[in-house]
Short mmCIF file of N, CA, C and O in Angstrom, two decimals:
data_model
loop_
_atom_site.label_atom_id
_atom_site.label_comp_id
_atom_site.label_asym_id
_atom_site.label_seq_id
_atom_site.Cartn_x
_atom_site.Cartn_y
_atom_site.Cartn_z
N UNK A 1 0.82 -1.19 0.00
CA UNK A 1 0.00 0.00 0.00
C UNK A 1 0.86 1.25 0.00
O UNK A 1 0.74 2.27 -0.69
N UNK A 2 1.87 0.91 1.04
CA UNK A 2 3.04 2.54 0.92
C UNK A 2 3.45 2.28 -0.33
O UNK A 2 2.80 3.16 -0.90
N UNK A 3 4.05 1.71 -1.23
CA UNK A 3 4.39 1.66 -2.39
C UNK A 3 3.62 1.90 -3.51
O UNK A 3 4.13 1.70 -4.62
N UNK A 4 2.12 2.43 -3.40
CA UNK A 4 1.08 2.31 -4.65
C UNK A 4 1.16 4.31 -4.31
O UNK A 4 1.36 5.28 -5.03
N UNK A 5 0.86 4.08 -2.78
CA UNK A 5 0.82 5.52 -2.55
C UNK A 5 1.97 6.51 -2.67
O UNK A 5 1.73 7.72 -2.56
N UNK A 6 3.35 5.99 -2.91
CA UNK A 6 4.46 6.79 -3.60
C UNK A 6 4.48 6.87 -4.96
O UNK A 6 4.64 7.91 -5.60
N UNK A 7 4.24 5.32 -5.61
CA UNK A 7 3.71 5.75 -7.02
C UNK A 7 2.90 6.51 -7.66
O UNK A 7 3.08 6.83 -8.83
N UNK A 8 1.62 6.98 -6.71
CA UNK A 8 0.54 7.95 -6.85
C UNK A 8 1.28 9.47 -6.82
O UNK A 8 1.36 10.35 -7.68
N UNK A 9 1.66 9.40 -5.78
CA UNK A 9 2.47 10.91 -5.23
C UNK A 9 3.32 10.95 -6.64
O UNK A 9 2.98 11.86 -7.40
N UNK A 10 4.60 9.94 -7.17
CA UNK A 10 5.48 10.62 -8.14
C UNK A 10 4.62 10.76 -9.90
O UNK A 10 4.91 11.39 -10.92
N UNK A 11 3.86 10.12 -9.67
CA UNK A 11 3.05 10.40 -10.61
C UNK A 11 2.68 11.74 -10.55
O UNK A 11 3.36 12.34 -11.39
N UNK A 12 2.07 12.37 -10.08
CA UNK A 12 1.13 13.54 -9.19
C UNK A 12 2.18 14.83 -9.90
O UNK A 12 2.02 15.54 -10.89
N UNK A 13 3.33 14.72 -8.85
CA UNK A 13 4.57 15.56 -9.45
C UNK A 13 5.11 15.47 -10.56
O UNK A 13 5.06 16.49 -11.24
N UNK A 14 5.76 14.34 -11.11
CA UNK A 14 5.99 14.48 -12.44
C UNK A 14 4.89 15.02 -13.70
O UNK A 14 5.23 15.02 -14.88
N UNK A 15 3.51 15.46 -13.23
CA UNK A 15 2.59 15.59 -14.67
C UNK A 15 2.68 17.25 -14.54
O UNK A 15 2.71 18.07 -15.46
N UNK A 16 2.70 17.56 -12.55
CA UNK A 16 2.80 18.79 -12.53
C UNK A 16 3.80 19.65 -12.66
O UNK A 16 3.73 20.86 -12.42
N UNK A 17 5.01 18.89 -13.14
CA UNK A 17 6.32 19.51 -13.18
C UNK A 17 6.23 19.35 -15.12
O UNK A 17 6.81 20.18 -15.83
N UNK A 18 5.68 18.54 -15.53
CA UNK A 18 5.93 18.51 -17.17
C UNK A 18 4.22 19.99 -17.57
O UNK A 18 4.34 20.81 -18.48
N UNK A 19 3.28 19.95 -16.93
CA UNK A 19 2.43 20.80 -17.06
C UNK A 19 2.77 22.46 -16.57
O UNK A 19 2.24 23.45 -17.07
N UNK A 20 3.52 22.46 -15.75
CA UNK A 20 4.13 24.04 -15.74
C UNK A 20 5.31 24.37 -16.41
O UNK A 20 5.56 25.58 -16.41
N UNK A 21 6.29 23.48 -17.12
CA UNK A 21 6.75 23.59 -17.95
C UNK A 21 7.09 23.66 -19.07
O UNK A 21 8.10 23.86 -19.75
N UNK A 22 5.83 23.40 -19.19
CA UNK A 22 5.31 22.94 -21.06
C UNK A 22 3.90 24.17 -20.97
O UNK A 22 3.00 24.29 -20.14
N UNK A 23 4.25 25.02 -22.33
CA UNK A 23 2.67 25.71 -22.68
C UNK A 23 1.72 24.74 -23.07
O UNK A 23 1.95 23.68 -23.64
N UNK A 24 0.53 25.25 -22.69
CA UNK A 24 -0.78 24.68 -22.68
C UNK A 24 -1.44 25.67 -23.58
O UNK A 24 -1.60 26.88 -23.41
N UNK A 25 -1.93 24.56 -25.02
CA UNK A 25 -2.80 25.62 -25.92
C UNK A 25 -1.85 27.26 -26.43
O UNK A 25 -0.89 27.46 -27.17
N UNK A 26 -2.37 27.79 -25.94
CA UNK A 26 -2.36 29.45 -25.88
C UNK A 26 -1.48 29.89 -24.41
O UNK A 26 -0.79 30.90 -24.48
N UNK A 27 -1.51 29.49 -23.71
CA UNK A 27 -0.89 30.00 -22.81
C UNK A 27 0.98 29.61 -22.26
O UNK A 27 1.68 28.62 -22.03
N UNK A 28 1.05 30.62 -22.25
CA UNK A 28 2.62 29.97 -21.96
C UNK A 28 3.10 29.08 -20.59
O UNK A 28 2.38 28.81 -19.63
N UNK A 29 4.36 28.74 -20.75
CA UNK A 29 4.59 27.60 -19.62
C UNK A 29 4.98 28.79 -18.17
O UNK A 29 5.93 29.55 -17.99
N UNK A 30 3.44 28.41 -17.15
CA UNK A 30 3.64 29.03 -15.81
C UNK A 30 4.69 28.37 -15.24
O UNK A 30 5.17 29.15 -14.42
N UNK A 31 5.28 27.36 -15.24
CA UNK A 31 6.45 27.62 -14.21
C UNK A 31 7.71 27.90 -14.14
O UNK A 31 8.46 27.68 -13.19
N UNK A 32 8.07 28.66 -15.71
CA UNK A 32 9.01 29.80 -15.96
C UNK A 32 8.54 30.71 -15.56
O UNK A 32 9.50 30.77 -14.79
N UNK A 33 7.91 31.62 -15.27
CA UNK A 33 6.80 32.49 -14.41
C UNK A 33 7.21 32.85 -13.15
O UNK A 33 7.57 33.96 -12.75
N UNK A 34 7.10 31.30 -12.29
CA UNK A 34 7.42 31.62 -11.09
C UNK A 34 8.19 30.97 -10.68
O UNK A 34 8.09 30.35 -9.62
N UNK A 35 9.39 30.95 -11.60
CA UNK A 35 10.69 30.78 -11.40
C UNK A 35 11.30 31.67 -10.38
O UNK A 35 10.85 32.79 -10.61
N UNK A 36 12.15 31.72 -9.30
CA UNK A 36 12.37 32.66 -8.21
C UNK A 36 13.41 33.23 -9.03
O UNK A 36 13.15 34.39 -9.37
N UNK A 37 14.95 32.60 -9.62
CA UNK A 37 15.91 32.99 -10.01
C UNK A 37 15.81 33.75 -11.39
O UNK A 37 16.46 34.73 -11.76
N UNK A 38 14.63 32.89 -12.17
CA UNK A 38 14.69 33.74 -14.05
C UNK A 38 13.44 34.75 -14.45
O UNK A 38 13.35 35.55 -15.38
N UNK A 39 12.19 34.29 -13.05
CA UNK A 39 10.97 34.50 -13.02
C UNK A 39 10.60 35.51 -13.11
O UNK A 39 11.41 36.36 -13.50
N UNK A 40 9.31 35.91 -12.80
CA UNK A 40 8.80 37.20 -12.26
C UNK A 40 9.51 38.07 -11.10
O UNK A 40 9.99 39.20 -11.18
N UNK A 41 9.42 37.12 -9.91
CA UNK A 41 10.31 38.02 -9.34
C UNK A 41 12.17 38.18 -9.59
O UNK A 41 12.81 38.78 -8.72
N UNK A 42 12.63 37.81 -10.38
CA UNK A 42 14.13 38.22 -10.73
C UNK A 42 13.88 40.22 -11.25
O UNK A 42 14.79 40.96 -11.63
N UNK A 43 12.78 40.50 -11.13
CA UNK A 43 12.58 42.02 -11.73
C UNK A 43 12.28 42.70 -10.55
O UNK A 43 12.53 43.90 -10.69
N UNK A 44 11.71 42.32 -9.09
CA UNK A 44 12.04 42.84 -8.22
C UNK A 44 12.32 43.84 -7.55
O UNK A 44 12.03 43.34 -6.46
N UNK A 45 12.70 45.00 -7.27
CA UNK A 45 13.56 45.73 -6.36
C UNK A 45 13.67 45.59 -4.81
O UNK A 45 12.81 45.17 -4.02
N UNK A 46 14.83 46.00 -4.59
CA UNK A 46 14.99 45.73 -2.99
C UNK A 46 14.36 46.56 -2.39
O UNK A 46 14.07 47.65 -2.88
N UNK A 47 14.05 46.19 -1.26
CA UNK A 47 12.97 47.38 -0.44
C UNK A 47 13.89 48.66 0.21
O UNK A 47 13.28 49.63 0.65
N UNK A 48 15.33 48.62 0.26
CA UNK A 48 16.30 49.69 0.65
C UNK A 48 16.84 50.16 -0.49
O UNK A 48 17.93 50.74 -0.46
N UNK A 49 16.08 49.95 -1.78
CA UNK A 49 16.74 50.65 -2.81
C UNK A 49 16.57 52.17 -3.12
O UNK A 49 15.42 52.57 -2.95
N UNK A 50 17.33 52.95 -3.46
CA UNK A 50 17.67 54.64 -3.26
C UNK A 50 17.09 55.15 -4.94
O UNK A 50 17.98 55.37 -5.76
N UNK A 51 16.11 55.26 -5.23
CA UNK A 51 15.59 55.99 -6.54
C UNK A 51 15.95 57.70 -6.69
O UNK A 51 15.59 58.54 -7.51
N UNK A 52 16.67 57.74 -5.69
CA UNK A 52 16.90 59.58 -6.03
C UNK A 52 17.66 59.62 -7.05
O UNK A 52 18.64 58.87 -7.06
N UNK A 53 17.35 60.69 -8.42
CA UNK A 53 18.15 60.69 -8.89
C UNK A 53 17.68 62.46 -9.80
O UNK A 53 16.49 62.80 -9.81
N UNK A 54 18.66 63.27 -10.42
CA UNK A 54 18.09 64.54 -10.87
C UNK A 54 18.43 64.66 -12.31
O UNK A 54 19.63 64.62 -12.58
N UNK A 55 17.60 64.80 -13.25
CA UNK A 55 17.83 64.38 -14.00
C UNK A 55 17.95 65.80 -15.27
O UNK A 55 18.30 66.68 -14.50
N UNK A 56 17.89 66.39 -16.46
CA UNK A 56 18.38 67.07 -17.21
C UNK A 56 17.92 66.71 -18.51
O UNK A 56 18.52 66.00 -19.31
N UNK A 57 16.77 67.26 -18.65
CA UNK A 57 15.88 66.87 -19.96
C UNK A 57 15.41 67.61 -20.84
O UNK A 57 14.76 68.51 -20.29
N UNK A 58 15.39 67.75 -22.50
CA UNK A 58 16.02 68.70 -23.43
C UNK A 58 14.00 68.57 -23.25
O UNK A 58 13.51 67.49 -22.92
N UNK A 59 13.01 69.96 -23.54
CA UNK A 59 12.08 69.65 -23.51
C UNK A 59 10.99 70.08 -22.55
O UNK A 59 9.84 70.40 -22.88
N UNK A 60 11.51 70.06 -21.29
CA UNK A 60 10.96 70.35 -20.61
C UNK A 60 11.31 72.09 -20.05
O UNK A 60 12.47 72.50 -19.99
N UNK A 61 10.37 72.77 -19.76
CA UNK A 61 10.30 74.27 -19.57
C UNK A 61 10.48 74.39 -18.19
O UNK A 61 11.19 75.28 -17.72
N UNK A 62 9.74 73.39 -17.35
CA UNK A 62 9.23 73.95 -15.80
C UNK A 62 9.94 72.04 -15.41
O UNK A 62 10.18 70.98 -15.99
N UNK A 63 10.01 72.65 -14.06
CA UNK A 63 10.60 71.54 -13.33
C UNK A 63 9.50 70.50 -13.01
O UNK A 63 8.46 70.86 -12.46
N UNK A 64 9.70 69.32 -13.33
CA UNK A 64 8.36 68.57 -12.84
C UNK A 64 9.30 67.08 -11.92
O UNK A 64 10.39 66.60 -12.22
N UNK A 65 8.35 66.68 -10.78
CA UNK A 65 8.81 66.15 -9.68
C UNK A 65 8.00 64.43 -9.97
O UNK A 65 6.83 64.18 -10.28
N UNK A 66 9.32 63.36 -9.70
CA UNK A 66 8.37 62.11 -9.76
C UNK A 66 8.65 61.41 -8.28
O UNK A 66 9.80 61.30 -7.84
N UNK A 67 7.45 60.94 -7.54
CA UNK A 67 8.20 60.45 -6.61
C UNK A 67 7.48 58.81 -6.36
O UNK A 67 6.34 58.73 -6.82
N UNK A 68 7.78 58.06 -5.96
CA UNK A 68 7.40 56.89 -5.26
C UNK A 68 6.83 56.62 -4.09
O UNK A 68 7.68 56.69 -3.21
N UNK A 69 5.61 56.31 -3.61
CA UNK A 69 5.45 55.74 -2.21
C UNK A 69 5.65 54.27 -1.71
O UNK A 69 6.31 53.52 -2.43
N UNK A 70 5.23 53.87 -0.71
CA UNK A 70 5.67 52.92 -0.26
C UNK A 70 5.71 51.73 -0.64
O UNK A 70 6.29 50.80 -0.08
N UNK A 71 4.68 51.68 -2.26
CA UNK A 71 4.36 50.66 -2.55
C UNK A 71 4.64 50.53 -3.93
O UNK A 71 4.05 49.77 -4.70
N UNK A 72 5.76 51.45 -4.28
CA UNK A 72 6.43 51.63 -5.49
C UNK A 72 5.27 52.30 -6.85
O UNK A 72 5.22 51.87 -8.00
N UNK A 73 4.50 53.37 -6.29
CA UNK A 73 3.33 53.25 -7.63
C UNK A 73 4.20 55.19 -7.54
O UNK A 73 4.63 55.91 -6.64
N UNK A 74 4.11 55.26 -8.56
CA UNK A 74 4.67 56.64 -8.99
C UNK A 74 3.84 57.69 -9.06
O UNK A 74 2.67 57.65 -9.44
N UNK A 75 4.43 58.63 -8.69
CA UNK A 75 3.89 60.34 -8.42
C UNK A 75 4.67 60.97 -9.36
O UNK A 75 5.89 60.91 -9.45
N UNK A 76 3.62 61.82 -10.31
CA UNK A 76 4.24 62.59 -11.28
C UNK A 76 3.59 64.29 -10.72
O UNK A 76 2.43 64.70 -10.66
N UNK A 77 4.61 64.83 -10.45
CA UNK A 77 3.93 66.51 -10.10
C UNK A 77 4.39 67.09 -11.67
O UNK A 77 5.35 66.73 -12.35
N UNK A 78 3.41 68.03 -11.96
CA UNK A 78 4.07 69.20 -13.29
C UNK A 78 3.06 70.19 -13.45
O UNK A 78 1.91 69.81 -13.64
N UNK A 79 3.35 71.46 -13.39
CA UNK A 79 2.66 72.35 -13.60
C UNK A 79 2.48 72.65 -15.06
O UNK A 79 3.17 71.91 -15.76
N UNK A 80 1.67 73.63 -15.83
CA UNK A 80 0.86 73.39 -16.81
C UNK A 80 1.50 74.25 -17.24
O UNK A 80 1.95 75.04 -16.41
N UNK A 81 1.76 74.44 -18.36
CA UNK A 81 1.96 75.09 -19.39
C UNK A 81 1.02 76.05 -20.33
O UNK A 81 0.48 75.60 -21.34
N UNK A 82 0.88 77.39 -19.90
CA UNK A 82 0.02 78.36 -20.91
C UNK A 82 0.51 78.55 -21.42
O UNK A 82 0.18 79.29 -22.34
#
């Protein structure tokens, strides 16, 4: 019986390791996806990472300000142009 039920189990894994690695239809192979090292998160940033930076742009008239909050979604300030 332990032996039917390891055969069950490596069965189990091997279809789900050839099914996230292989595209299905239309969709691409999810477990390049959530690959930790090549994946989604390999794009990441560290949470002590320093985005200050001032930058010098042919184009622009008036100073305009971008900033980040805590949850990395961006703030664009710029005053208007008459």
């Amino acid at each position: 019986m332990r032996t039917l039920r390891a055969v069950i189990l490596l069965l189990i894994t091997a279809s789900l390791v050839y099914l996230l690695d292989n595209p299905i239809g239309g969709l691409p192979a999810i477990g390049k996806l959530l690959d930790p090292v090549n994946g989604c998160w390999a794009n990441a940033e560290p949470v002590d990472a320093n985005f200050t930076i001032n930058l010098q742009l042919k184009g622009l008239r008036r100073p305009v300000t971008v900033w980040f909050d805590d949850r990395m979604v961006a703030h664009v300030l710029a005053t208007e142009n008459y």
